[in-house]
Tab-separated table of C-alpha atoms in Angstrom:
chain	number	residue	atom	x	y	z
A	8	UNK	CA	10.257	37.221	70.844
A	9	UNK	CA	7.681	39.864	70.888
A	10	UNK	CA	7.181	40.403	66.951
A	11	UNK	CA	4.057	39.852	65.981
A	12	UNK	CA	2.803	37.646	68.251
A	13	UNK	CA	4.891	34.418	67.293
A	14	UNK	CA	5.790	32.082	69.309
A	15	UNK	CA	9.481	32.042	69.517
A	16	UNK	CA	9.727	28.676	68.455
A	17	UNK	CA	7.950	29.767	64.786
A	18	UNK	CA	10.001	32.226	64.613
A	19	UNK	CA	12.951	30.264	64.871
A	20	UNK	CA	12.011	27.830	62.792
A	21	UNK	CA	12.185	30.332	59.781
A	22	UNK	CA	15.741	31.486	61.395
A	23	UNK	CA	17.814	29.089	62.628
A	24	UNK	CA	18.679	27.651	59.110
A	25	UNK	CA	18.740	30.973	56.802
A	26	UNK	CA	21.757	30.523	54.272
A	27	UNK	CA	23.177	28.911	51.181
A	28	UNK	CA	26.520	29.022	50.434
A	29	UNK	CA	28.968	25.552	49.932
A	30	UNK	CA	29.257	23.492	52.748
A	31	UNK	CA	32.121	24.550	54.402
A	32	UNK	CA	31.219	28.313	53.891
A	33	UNK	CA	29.764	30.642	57.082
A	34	UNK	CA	26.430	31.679	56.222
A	35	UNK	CA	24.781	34.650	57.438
A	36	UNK	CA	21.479	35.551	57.476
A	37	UNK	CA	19.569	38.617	59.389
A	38	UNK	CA	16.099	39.754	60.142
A	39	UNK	CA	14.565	42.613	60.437
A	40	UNK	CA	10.758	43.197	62.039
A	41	UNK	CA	8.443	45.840	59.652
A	42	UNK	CA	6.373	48.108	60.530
A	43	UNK	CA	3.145	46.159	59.338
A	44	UNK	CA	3.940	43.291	62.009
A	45	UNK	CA	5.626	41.069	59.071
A	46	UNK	CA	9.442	40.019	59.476
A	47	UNK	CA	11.848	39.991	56.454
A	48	UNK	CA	14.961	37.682	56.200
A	49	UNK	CA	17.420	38.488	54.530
A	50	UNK	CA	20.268	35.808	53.650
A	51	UNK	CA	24.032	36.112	52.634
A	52	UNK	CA	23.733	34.507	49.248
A	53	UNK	CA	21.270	37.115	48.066
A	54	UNK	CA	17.814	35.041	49.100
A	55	UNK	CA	14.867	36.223	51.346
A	56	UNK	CA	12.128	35.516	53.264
A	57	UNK	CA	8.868	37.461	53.644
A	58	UNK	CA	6.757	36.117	57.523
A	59	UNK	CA	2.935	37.432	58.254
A	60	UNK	CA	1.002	36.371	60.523
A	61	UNK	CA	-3.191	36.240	59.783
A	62	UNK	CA	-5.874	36.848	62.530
A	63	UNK	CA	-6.481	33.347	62.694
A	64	UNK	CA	-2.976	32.620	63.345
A	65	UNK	CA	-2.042	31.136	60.853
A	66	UNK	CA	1.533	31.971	59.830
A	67	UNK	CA	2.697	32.546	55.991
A	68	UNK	CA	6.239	32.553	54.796
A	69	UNK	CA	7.190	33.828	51.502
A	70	UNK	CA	10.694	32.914	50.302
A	71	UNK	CA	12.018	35.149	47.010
A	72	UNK	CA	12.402	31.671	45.638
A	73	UNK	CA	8.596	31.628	44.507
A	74	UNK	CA	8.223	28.917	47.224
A	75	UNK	CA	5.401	29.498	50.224
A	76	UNK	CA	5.529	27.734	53.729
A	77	UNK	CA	2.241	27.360	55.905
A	78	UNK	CA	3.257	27.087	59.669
A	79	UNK	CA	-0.440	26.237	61.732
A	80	UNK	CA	-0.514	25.529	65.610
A	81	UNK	CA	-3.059	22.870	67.545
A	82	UNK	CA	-4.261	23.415	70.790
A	83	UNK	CA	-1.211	21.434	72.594
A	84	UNK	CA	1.146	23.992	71.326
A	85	UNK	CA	2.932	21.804	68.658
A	86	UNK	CA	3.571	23.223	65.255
A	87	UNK	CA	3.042	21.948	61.877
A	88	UNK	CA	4.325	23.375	58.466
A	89	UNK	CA	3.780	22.541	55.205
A	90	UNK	CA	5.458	23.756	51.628
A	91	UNK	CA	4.833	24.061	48.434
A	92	UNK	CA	6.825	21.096	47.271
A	93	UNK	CA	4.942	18.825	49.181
A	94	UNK	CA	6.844	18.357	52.369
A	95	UNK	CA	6.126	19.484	55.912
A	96	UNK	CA	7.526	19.624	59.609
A	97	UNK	CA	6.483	19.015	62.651
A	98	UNK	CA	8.210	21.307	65.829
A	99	UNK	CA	7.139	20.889	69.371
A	100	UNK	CA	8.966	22.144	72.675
A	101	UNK	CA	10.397	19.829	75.068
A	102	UNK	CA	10.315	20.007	78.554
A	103	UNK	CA	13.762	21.372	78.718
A	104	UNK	CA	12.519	23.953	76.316
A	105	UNK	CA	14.474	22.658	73.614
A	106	UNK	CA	12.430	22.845	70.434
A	107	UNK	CA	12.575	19.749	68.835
A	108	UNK	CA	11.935	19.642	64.737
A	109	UNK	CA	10.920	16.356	62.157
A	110	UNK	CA	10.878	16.847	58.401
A	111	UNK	CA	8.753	15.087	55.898
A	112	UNK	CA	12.398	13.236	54.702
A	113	UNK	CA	13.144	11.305	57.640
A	114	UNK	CA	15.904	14.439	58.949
A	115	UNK	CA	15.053	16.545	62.161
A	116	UNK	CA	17.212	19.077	64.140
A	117	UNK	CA	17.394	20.171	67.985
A	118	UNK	CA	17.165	24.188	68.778
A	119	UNK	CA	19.104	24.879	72.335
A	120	UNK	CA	18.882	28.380	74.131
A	121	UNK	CA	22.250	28.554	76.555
A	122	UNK	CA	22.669	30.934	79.183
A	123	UNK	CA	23.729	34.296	76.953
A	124	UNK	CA	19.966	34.033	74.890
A	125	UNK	CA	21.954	32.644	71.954
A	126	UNK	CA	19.826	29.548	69.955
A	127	UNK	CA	22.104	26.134	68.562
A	128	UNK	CA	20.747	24.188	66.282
A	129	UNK	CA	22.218	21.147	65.490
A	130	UNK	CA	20.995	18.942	62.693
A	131	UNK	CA	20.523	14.932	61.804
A	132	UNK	CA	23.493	15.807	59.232
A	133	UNK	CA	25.904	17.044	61.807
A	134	UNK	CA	25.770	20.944	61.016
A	135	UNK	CA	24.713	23.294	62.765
A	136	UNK	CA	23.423	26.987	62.871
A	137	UNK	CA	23.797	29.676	65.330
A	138	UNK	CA	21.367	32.581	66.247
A	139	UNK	CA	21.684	35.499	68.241
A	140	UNK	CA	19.226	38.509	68.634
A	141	UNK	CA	20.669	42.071	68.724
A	142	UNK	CA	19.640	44.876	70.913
A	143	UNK	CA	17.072	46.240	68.964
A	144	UNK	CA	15.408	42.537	68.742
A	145	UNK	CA	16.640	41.559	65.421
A	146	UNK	CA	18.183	37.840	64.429
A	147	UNK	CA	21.373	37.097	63.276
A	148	UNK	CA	22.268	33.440	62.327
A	149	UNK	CA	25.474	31.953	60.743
A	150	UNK	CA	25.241	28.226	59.698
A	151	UNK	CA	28.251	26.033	58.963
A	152	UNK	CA	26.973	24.401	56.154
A	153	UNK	CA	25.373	20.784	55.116
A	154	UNK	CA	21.390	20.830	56.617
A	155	UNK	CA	21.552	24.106	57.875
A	156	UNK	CA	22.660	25.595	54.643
A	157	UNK	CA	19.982	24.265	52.812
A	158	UNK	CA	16.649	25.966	53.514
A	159	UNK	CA	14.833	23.437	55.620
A	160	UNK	CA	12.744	25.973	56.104
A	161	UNK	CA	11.229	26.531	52.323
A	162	UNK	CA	11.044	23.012	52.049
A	163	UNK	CA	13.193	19.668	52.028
A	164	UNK	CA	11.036	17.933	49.133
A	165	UNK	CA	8.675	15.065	49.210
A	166	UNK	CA	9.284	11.284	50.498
């Protein structure tokens, strides 16, 4: 991903599990990159996201939920974010280039790129979220619920 200058595993993170809906519902969430550099996320059930990125590199995420998300990055590439509830996550790439994510609760999730470009994610629950990136660069994900229908991203409350 080009946007910014994100990594596309940050980027991803705030993607790949974008919607709220019950758990056997399709979510749908889509992004769209601004012309300041930030990236706004817009979800099915109404919800957003707000992503900047500082000079430092430090990475902000504002959620229209009043909730904030602080993604950092050390020098071995691995990624740490922490939320105003408390928790935090920890995201590193594998050598398959699978990105590989831990939350502060004990849960974590796997983010596969196949062949066509399109990113799985498949969660410690057993759902799972799909994202594919349109022409014009933009994200699309649909999530089937459980996990990836909760926000992981904002958040997944202290333990």
């Amino acid at each position: 991903m080009k946007w910014i200058g994100i990594a596309p595993s940050l980027a991803l993170a705030a993607l790949l599990a974008q919607a709220t809906a019950p758990a056997s519902a399709q979510n749908r969430s889509d992004s769209h990159r601004n012309l300041d550099g930030s990236l706004d996320i817009r979800n099915s059930d109404g919800s957003s996201s707000r992503i900047k990125r500082d000079l430092s590199g430090r990475v902000t995420a504002e959620h229209s939920n009043g909730s904030r998300s602080i993604t950092t990055t050390d020098l071995s590439g691995r990624k740490r974010t922490t939320h105003s509830d408390g928790s935090y996550s920890n995201s590193s790439t594998d050598l398959s280039g699978n990105i590989r994510t831990q939350y502060s609760d004990g849960s974590y999730s796997v983010s596969k790129r196949d062949l066509s470009g399109r990113w799985r994610t498949e969660y410690s629950d057993g759902s799972y979220s799909i994202s594919v990136r349109d022409l014009s660069g933009n994200w699309s994900t649909t999530s089937s619920g459980g996990m990836a229908a909760r926000h992981p991203e904002r958040g997944v409350g202290k333990r």
